C-alpha positions as a printed Julia matrix, in Angstrom:
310×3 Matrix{Float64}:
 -34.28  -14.06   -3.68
 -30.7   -14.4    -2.87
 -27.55  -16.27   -4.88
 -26.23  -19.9    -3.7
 -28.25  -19.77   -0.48
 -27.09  -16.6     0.81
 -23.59  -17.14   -0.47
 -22.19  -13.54    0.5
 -23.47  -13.17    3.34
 -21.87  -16.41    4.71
 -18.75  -14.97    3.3
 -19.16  -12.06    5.32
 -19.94  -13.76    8.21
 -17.42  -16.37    7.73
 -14.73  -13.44    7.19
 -16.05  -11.35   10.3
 -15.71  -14.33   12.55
 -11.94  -15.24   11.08
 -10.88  -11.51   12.07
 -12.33  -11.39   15.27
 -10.84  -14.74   15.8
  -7.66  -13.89   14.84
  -7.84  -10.36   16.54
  -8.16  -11.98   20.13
  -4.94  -13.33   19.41
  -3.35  -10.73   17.88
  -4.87   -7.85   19.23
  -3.98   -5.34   16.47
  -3.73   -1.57   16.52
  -1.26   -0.93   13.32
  -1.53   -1.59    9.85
   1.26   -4.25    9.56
  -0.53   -6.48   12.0
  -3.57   -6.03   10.23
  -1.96   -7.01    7.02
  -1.04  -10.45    8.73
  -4.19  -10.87   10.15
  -5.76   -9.58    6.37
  -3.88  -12.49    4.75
  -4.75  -15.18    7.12
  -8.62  -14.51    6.64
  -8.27  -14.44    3.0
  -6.32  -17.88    3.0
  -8.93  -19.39    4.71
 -11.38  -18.22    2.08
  -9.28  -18.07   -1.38
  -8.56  -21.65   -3.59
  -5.37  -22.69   -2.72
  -3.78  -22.0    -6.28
  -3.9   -18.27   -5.34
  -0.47  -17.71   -3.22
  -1.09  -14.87   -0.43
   2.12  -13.08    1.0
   3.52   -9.35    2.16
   5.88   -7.86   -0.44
   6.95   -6.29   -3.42
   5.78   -6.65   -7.25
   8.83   -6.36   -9.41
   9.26   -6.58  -12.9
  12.25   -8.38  -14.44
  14.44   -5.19  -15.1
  14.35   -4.34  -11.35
  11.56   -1.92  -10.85
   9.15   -2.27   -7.71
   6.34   -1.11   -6.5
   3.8    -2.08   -3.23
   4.72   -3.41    0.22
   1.4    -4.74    1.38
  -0.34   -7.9     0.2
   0.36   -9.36   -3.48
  -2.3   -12.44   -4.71
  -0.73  -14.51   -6.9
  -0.26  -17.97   -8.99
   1.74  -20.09   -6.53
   1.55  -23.04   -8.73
   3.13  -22.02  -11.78
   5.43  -19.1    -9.99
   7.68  -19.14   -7.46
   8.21  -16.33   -4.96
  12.09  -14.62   -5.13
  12.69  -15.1    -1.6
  11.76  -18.56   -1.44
  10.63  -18.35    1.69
   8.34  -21.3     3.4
   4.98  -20.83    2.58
   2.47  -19.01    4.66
   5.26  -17.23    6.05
   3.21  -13.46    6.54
   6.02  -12.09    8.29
   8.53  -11.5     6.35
   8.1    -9.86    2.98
   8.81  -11.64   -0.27
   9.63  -10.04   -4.05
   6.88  -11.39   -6.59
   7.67  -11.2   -10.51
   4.69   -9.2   -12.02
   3.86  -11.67  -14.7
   3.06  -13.81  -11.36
   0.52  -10.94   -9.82
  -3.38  -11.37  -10.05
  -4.21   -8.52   -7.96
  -2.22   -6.26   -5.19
  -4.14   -5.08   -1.7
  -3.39   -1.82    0.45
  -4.09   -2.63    4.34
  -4.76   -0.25    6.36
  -5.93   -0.8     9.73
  -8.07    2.52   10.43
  -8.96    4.49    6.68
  -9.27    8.29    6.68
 -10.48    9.55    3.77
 -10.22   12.9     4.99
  -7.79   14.96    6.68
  -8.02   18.86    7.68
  -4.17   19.56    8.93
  -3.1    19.93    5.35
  -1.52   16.28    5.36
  -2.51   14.02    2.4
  -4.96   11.35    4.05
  -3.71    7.81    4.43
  -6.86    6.78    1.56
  -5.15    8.88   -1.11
  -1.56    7.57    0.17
  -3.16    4.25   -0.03
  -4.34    4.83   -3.39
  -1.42    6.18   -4.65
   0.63    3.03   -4.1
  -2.11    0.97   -6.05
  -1.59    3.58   -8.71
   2.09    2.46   -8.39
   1.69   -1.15   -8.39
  -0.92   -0.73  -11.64
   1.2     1.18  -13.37
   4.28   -1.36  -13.64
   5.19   -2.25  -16.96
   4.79   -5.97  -18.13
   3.98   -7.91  -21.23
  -0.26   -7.63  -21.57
  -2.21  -10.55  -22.83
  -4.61   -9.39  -25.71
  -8.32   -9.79  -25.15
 -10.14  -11.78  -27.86
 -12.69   -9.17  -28.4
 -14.79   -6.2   -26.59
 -17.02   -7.48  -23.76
 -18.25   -4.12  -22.91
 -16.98   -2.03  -19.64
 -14.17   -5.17  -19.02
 -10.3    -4.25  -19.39
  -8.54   -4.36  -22.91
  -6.22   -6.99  -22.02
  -6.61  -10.38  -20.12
  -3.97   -9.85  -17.48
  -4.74   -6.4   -15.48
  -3.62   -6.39  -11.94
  -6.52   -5.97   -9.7
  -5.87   -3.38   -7.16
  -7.7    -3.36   -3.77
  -7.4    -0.67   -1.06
  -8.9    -2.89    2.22
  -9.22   -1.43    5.75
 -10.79   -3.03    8.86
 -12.57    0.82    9.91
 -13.25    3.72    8.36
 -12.68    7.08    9.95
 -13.2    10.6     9.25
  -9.79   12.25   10.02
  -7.08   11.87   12.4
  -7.31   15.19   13.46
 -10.83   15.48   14.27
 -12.18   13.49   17.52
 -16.08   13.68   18.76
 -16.84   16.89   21.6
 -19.85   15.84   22.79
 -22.21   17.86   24.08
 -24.07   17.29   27.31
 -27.1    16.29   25.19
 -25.08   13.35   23.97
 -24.18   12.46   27.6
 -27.6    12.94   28.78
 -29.71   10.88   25.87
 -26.25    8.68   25.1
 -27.68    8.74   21.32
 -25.56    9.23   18.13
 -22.69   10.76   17.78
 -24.0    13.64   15.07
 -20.23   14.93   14.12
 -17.71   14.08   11.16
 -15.84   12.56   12.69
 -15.22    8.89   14.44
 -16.28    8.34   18.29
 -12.6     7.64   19.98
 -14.59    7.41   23.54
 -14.75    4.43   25.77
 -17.61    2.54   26.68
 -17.81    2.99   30.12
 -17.39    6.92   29.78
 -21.17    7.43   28.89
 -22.58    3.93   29.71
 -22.56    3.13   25.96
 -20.56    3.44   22.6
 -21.44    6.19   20.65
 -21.26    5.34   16.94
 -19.89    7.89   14.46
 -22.8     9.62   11.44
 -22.73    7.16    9.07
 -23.98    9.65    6.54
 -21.33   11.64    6.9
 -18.88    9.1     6.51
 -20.36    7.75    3.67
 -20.34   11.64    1.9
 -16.58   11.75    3.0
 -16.06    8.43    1.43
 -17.71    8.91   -1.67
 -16.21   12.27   -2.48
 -13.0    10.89   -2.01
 -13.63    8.11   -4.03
 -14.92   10.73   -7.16
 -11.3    12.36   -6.91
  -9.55    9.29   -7.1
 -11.45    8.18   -9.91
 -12.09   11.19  -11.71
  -7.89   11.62  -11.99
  -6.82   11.23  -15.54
  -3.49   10.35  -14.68
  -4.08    8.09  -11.9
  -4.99    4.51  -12.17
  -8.08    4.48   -9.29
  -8.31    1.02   -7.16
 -10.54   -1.55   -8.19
 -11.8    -1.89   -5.15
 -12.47   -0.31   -1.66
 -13.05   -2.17    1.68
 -13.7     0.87    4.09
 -14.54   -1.75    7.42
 -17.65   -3.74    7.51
 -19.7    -1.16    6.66
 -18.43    0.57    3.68
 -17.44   -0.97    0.15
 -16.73    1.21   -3.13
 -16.3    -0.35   -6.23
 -16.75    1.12  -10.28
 -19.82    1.43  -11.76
 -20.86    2.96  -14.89
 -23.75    5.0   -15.78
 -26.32    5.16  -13.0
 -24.78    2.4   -10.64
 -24.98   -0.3   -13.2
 -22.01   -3.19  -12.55
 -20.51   -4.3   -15.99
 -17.4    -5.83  -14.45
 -14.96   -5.95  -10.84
 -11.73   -3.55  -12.69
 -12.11    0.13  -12.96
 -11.95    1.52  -16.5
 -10.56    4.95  -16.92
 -13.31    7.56  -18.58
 -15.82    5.16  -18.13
 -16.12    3.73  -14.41
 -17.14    5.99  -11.38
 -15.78    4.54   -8.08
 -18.52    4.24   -6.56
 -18.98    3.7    -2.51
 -22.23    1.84   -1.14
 -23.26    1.76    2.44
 -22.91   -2.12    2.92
 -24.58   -2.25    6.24
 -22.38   -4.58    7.61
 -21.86   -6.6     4.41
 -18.75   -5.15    3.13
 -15.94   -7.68    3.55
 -18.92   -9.68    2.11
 -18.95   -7.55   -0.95
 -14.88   -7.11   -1.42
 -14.48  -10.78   -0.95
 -17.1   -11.63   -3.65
 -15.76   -8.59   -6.34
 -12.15   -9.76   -5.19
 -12.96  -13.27   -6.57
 -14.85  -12.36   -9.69
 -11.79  -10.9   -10.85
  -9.31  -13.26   -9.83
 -11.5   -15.32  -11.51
 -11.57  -13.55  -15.07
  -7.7   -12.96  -15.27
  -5.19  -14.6   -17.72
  -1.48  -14.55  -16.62
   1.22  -14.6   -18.85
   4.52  -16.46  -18.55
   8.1   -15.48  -16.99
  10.64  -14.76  -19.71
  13.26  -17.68  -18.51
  15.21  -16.5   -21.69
  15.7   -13.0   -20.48
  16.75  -14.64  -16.89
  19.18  -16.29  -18.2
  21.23  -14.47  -20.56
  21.24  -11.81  -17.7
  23.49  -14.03  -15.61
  25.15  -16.07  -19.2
  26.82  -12.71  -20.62
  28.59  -14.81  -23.6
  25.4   -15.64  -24.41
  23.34  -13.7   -26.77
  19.85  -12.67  -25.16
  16.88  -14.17  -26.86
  13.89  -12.68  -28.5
  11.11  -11.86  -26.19
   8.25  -13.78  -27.02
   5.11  -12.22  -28.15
């Protein structure tokens, strides 16, 4: 039995279709195209009272944080660029008390990488750490609802790649076996060959993706001082999200000492998946209001600054 007549999977489809639409025009290699393309396809799918652009989260003393894609309430806030809407080129400033949730694009994810280098995942993570960690003023919850965040207005952080890969530093050697039978590709790491090399694409061990994934994911979300991503779209294929106890979903938002980021082979529903978790919490989140006050005594020196409103 499925949910609204196969509702995610018609997401996933849907979203599949708008990427490879927009990726014969595009035809994108590097993450900042993918970001563009990343918050076209999500336009098409979000309500229109979410605002979608490239940018920075900044809180009203100055401090910043991100430079991918922000999600936020385009009715009530404006953007500090003021820049025509839609615009996914150039990169706008977004007041924090304006920010549902904060995405990391990446066009190619390696979880893994054996030159010593950090990986691009745990870079990628890191600057959703960032983003979470920015102060602003949080909404009290009305009560407990279980494995849910404390206050009403958490940022939802999203780490969202269109592959997954095992390293950059590791490329298939086939063997002539593999050019022989032209089966799988039984390595760790991603198939970087042509099609017409062998007479057919080799695919990559999904398995061993998946381990690389998911052990990455544990370290991430095992860090006591590091805020882990809500939410990880590793391609089509992979998804990781937090669950608690033995892979039970309370909620969309990791909660530190509770949640285990957990990665699921999605078998090609994962955009699917991160598009459905991405709206759940979008859906459960409060904002707060801008403190106009604070605004303008800032640029009114002779006048004295107000309270801040609790």
């Amino acid at each position: 039995m499925t949910a609204y007549r196969n509702y995610l999977l018609k997401v996933n489809e849907a979203f599949e279709s708008l990427i490879k639409e927009i990726d014969v025009i595009y035809n994108f290699d590097h993450g900042d195209e993918f970001e563009i393309v990343l918050c076209k396809a999500l336009r098409k799918i979000l309500p229109m009272k979410y605002g979608i652009v490239r940018g920075h989260v900044i809180t009203k003393e100055g401090k910043e944080a991100g430079d991918d894609i922000i999600i936020y309430d385009c009715v009530r806030f404006p953007s500090l660029r003021l820049l025509e809407n839609d615009s996914f080129g150039q990169k706008q400033f977004i007041p924090i008390e304006a920010v549902y949730a904060y995405i990391e694009a990446k066009n190619t994810l390696y979880p893994c990488d054996s030159n010593g280098k950090m990986s691009n995942f745990h870079k990628a993570c890191e600057q959703v750490h960032k983003v979470k960690s920015l102060p602003r003023e949080p909404i009290a919850s009305s009560g407990k609802r279980g494995y849910w965040p404390e206050i009403q207005n958490p940022i939802f952080g999203v780490v969202w790649s269109k592959q997954l890969a095992y390293s950059t530093s590791q490329k298939c050697k086939f063997t002539d076996r593999h050019k022989q039978k032209k089966d799988n590709c039984c390595l760790i790491s991603t198939c970087y060959c042509q099609p017409d090399e062998f007479g057919m694409k080799m695919s990559c061990c999904f398995e061993q993706l998946h381990e690389a994934l998911e052990d990455q994911c544990a370290l991430i979300g095992g860090k006591s001082d590091q805020l882990a991503p809500d939410l990880i779209v590793a391609g089509s294929d992979y998804v990781a999200f937090p669950c608690v106890h033995d892979k039970e979903v309370h909620s969309p938002f990791f909660i530190p000492s509770h949640s285990l980021l957990t990665s699921v082979h999605g078998d090609r529903k994962a955009f699917g998946i991160g598009v459905t978790n991405l709206l759940w919490a979008l859906d459960s989140i409060t904002l707060g209001s801008i403190d106009w006050g604070y605004v303008l005594s800032k640029e009114l020196p002779d006048v004295n600054q107000p309270p801040s409103r609790k």
